[in-house]
């Protein structure tokens, strides 16, 4: 059951990232249209194209999440945060290139693209951390560990693993 839970947790994170990206796209759209346009920081109200919002942007982000190995378990929190920031940055660069060079015209504004990059990092990091804690409380994130060695060393290793329960040991 635990092995099934560990494998299922990866799929939970993939689905969570997709849903989080969709929420982020709508939030960035709302912030730009409701806050930036009335204050004069942006010219017109804009909306994501459905093809971009539901397929292209999530596909680019998820590809960079896989390349940064964000779906592998047992990494420190700050390493995950660093990988997530790097993936969001590179996904924004690739989407900028797609926006300006492939489509032949601007499909969306630079403000919307930058808002999406900043909000995606914050929202996805928060969602991933909350779900990881939830999976840890349920017991699907933990993996049993067998330590072979002298008693004192095993106790120190046990204390070290208990100090950071986010690792999943």
GROMACS .gro file of C-alpha atoms in nm:
model
  169
    1UNK     CA    1   0.000   0.000   0.000
    2UNK     CA    2   0.282   0.241   0.086
    3UNK     CA    3   0.458   0.172  -0.243
    4UNK     CA    4   0.136   0.243  -0.431
    5UNK     CA    5   0.100   0.564  -0.231
    6UNK     CA    6   0.453   0.675  -0.317
    7UNK     CA    7   0.392   0.622  -0.686
    8UNK     CA    8   0.051   0.784  -0.667
    9UNK     CA    9   0.198   1.088  -0.494
   10UNK     CA   10   0.395   1.172  -0.809
   11UNK     CA   11   0.075   1.174  -1.012
   12UNK     CA   12  -0.090   1.385  -0.745
   13UNK     CA   13   0.186   1.644  -0.789
   14UNK     CA   14   0.153   1.640  -1.170
   15UNK     CA   15  -0.223   1.696  -1.149
   16UNK     CA   16  -0.172   1.957  -0.878
   17UNK     CA   17   0.081   2.144  -1.091
   18UNK     CA   18  -0.155   2.149  -1.388
   19UNK     CA   19  -0.445   2.278  -1.178
   20UNK     CA   20  -0.216   2.526  -1.004
   21UNK     CA   21  -0.093   2.657  -1.339
   22UNK     CA   22  -0.450   2.704  -1.462
   23UNK     CA   23  -0.535   2.892  -1.141
   24UNK     CA   24  -0.219   3.099  -1.179
   25UNK     CA   25  -0.304   3.194  -1.536
   26UNK     CA   26  -0.650   3.313  -1.432
   27UNK     CA   27  -0.509   3.498  -1.130
   28UNK     CA   28  -0.246   3.677  -1.340
   29UNK     CA   29  -0.516   3.768  -1.592
   30UNK     CA   30  -0.737   3.906  -1.314
   31UNK     CA   31  -0.453   4.105  -1.150
   32UNK     CA   32  -0.358   4.261  -1.482
   33UNK     CA   33  -0.712   4.345  -1.592
   34UNK     CA   34  -0.849   4.461  -1.256
   35UNK     CA   35  -0.546   4.629  -1.099
   36UNK     CA   36  -0.307   4.731  -1.376
   37UNK     CA   37  -0.548   4.854  -1.647
   38UNK     CA   38  -0.741   5.104  -1.427
   39UNK     CA   39  -0.416   5.250  -1.291
   40UNK     CA   40  -0.280   5.297  -1.642
   41UNK     CA   41   0.003   5.044  -1.612
   42UNK     CA   42  -0.145   4.839  -1.896
   43UNK     CA   43  -0.340   4.957  -2.199
   44UNK     CA   44  -0.626   4.718  -2.269
   45UNK     CA   45  -0.801   4.428  -2.103
   46UNK     CA   46  -0.654   4.100  -2.223
   47UNK     CA   47  -0.744   3.735  -2.188
   48UNK     CA   48  -0.549   3.415  -2.237
   49UNK     CA   49  -0.618   3.223  -2.555
   50UNK     CA   50  -0.766   2.883  -2.460
   51UNK     CA   51  -0.504   2.691  -2.660
   52UNK     CA   52  -0.226   2.872  -2.477
   53UNK     CA   53  -0.392   2.849  -2.136
   54UNK     CA   54  -0.494   2.484  -2.138
   55UNK     CA   55  -0.223   2.325  -2.351
   56UNK     CA   56   0.086   2.526  -2.450
   57UNK     CA   57   0.172   2.702  -2.124
   58UNK     CA   58   0.112   2.400  -1.895
   59UNK     CA   59   0.303   2.174  -2.134
   60UNK     CA   60   0.607   2.404  -2.130
   61UNK     CA   61   0.598   2.442  -1.752
   62UNK     CA   62   0.553   2.068  -1.691
   63UNK     CA   63   0.837   1.987  -1.931
   64UNK     CA   64   1.069   2.209  -1.729
   65UNK     CA   65   0.938   2.060  -1.404
   66UNK     CA   66   1.033   1.715  -1.534
   67UNK     CA   67   1.373   1.839  -1.649
   68UNK     CA   68   1.436   1.987  -1.302
   69UNK     CA   69   1.330   1.652  -1.149
   70UNK     CA   70   1.063   1.811  -0.932
   71UNK     CA   71   0.869   1.485  -0.920
   72UNK     CA   72   1.146   1.290  -0.750
   73UNK     CA   73   1.100   1.237  -0.378
   74UNK     CA   74   1.343   1.303  -0.093
   75UNK     CA   75   1.491   1.641  -0.172
   76UNK     CA   76   1.546   1.926   0.067
   77UNK     CA   77   1.289   2.205   0.068
   78UNK     CA   78   1.534   2.472  -0.045
   79UNK     CA   79   1.652   2.247  -0.331
   80UNK     CA   80   1.293   2.202  -0.445
   81UNK     CA   81   1.237   2.578  -0.423
   82UNK     CA   82   1.553   2.645  -0.625
   83UNK     CA   83   1.450   2.394  -0.893
   84UNK     CA   84   1.097   2.537  -0.908
   85UNK     CA   85   1.231   2.892  -0.949
   86UNK     CA   86   1.468   2.779  -1.225
   87UNK     CA   87   1.189   2.590  -1.404
   88UNK     CA   88   0.954   2.890  -1.387
   89UNK     CA   89   1.228   3.121  -1.518
   90UNK     CA   90   1.319   2.899  -1.813
   91UNK     CA   91   0.953   2.829  -1.894
   92UNK     CA   92   0.895   3.204  -1.910
   93UNK     CA   93   1.188   3.246  -2.147
   94UNK     CA   94   1.064   2.967  -2.376
   95UNK     CA   95   0.709   3.104  -2.371
   96UNK     CA   96   0.845   3.448  -2.460
   97UNK     CA   97   1.024   3.297  -2.758
   98UNK     CA   98   0.712   3.110  -2.863
   99UNK     CA   99   0.505   3.424  -2.819
  100UNK     CA  100   0.724   3.649  -3.030
  101UNK     CA  101   0.889   3.421  -3.287
  102UNK     CA  102   0.658   3.129  -3.357
  103UNK     CA  103   0.318   3.296  -3.357
  104UNK     CA  104   0.432   3.595  -3.563
  105UNK     CA  105   0.249   3.836  -3.335
  106UNK     CA  106   0.212   3.899  -2.967
  107UNK     CA  107  -0.047   3.660  -2.828
  108UNK     CA  108  -0.025   3.808  -2.479
  109UNK     CA  109   0.135   4.106  -2.311
  110UNK     CA  110   0.470   4.120  -2.134
  111UNK     CA  111   0.302   4.230  -1.810
  112UNK     CA  112   0.077   3.924  -1.818
  113UNK     CA  113   0.374   3.699  -1.890
  114UNK     CA  114   0.578   3.842  -1.600
  115UNK     CA  115   0.282   3.824  -1.362
  116UNK     CA  116   0.235   3.461  -1.460
  117UNK     CA  117   0.600   3.382  -1.389
  118UNK     CA  118   0.603   3.546  -1.047
  119UNK     CA  119   0.264   3.417  -0.937
  120UNK     CA  120   0.329   3.066  -1.067
  121UNK     CA  121   0.638   3.031  -0.849
  122UNK     CA  122   0.459   3.151  -0.535
  123UNK     CA  123   0.136   2.961  -0.593
  124UNK     CA  124   0.296   2.634  -0.700
  125UNK     CA  125   0.547   2.638  -0.417
  126UNK     CA  126   0.270   2.696  -0.163
  127UNK     CA  127   0.046   2.426  -0.312
  128UNK     CA  128   0.328   2.173  -0.335
  129UNK     CA  129   0.436   2.234   0.023
  130UNK     CA  130   0.079   2.202   0.156
  131UNK     CA  131   0.012   1.879  -0.035
  132UNK     CA  132   0.347   1.734   0.068
  133UNK     CA  133   0.265   1.802   0.434
  134UNK     CA  134  -0.080   1.648   0.385
  135UNK     CA  135   0.068   1.336   0.223
  136UNK     CA  136   0.318   1.315   0.510
  137UNK     CA  137   0.039   1.328   0.769
  138UNK     CA  138  -0.155   1.058   0.585
  139UNK     CA  139   0.159   0.846   0.563
  140UNK     CA  140   0.190   0.828   0.185
  141UNK     CA  141   0.508   1.037   0.177
  142UNK     CA  142   0.706   0.837   0.433
  143UNK     CA  143   0.931   0.546   0.340
  144UNK     CA  144   1.047   0.296   0.601
  145UNK     CA  145   1.426   0.285   0.642
  146UNK     CA  146   1.642   0.004   0.778
  147UNK     CA  147   1.967   0.122   0.936
  148UNK     CA  148   2.249  -0.129   0.974
  149UNK     CA  149   2.533  -0.033   1.204
  150UNK     CA  150   2.626   0.038   1.564
  151UNK     CA  151   2.356   0.161   1.802
  152UNK     CA  152   2.496   0.510   1.865
  153UNK     CA  153   2.529   0.591   1.498
  154UNK     CA  154   2.182   0.457   1.427
  155UNK     CA  155   2.035   0.677   1.702
  156UNK     CA  156   2.208   0.985   1.557
  157UNK     CA  157   2.078   0.901   1.212
  158UNK     CA  158   1.729   0.850   1.357
  159UNK     CA  159   1.744   1.192   1.523
  160UNK     CA  160   1.861   1.355   1.200
  161UNK     CA  161   1.576   1.197   1.002
  162UNK     CA  162   1.321   1.301   1.263
  163UNK     CA  163   1.443   1.661   1.257
  164UNK     CA  164   1.341   1.701   0.891
  165UNK     CA  165   1.021   1.499   0.833
  166UNK     CA  166   0.979   1.662   0.490
  167UNK     CA  167   1.244   1.431   0.348
  168UNK     CA  168   1.005   1.141   0.383
  169UNK     CA  169   1.217   0.897   0.581
   0.00000   0.00000   0.00000
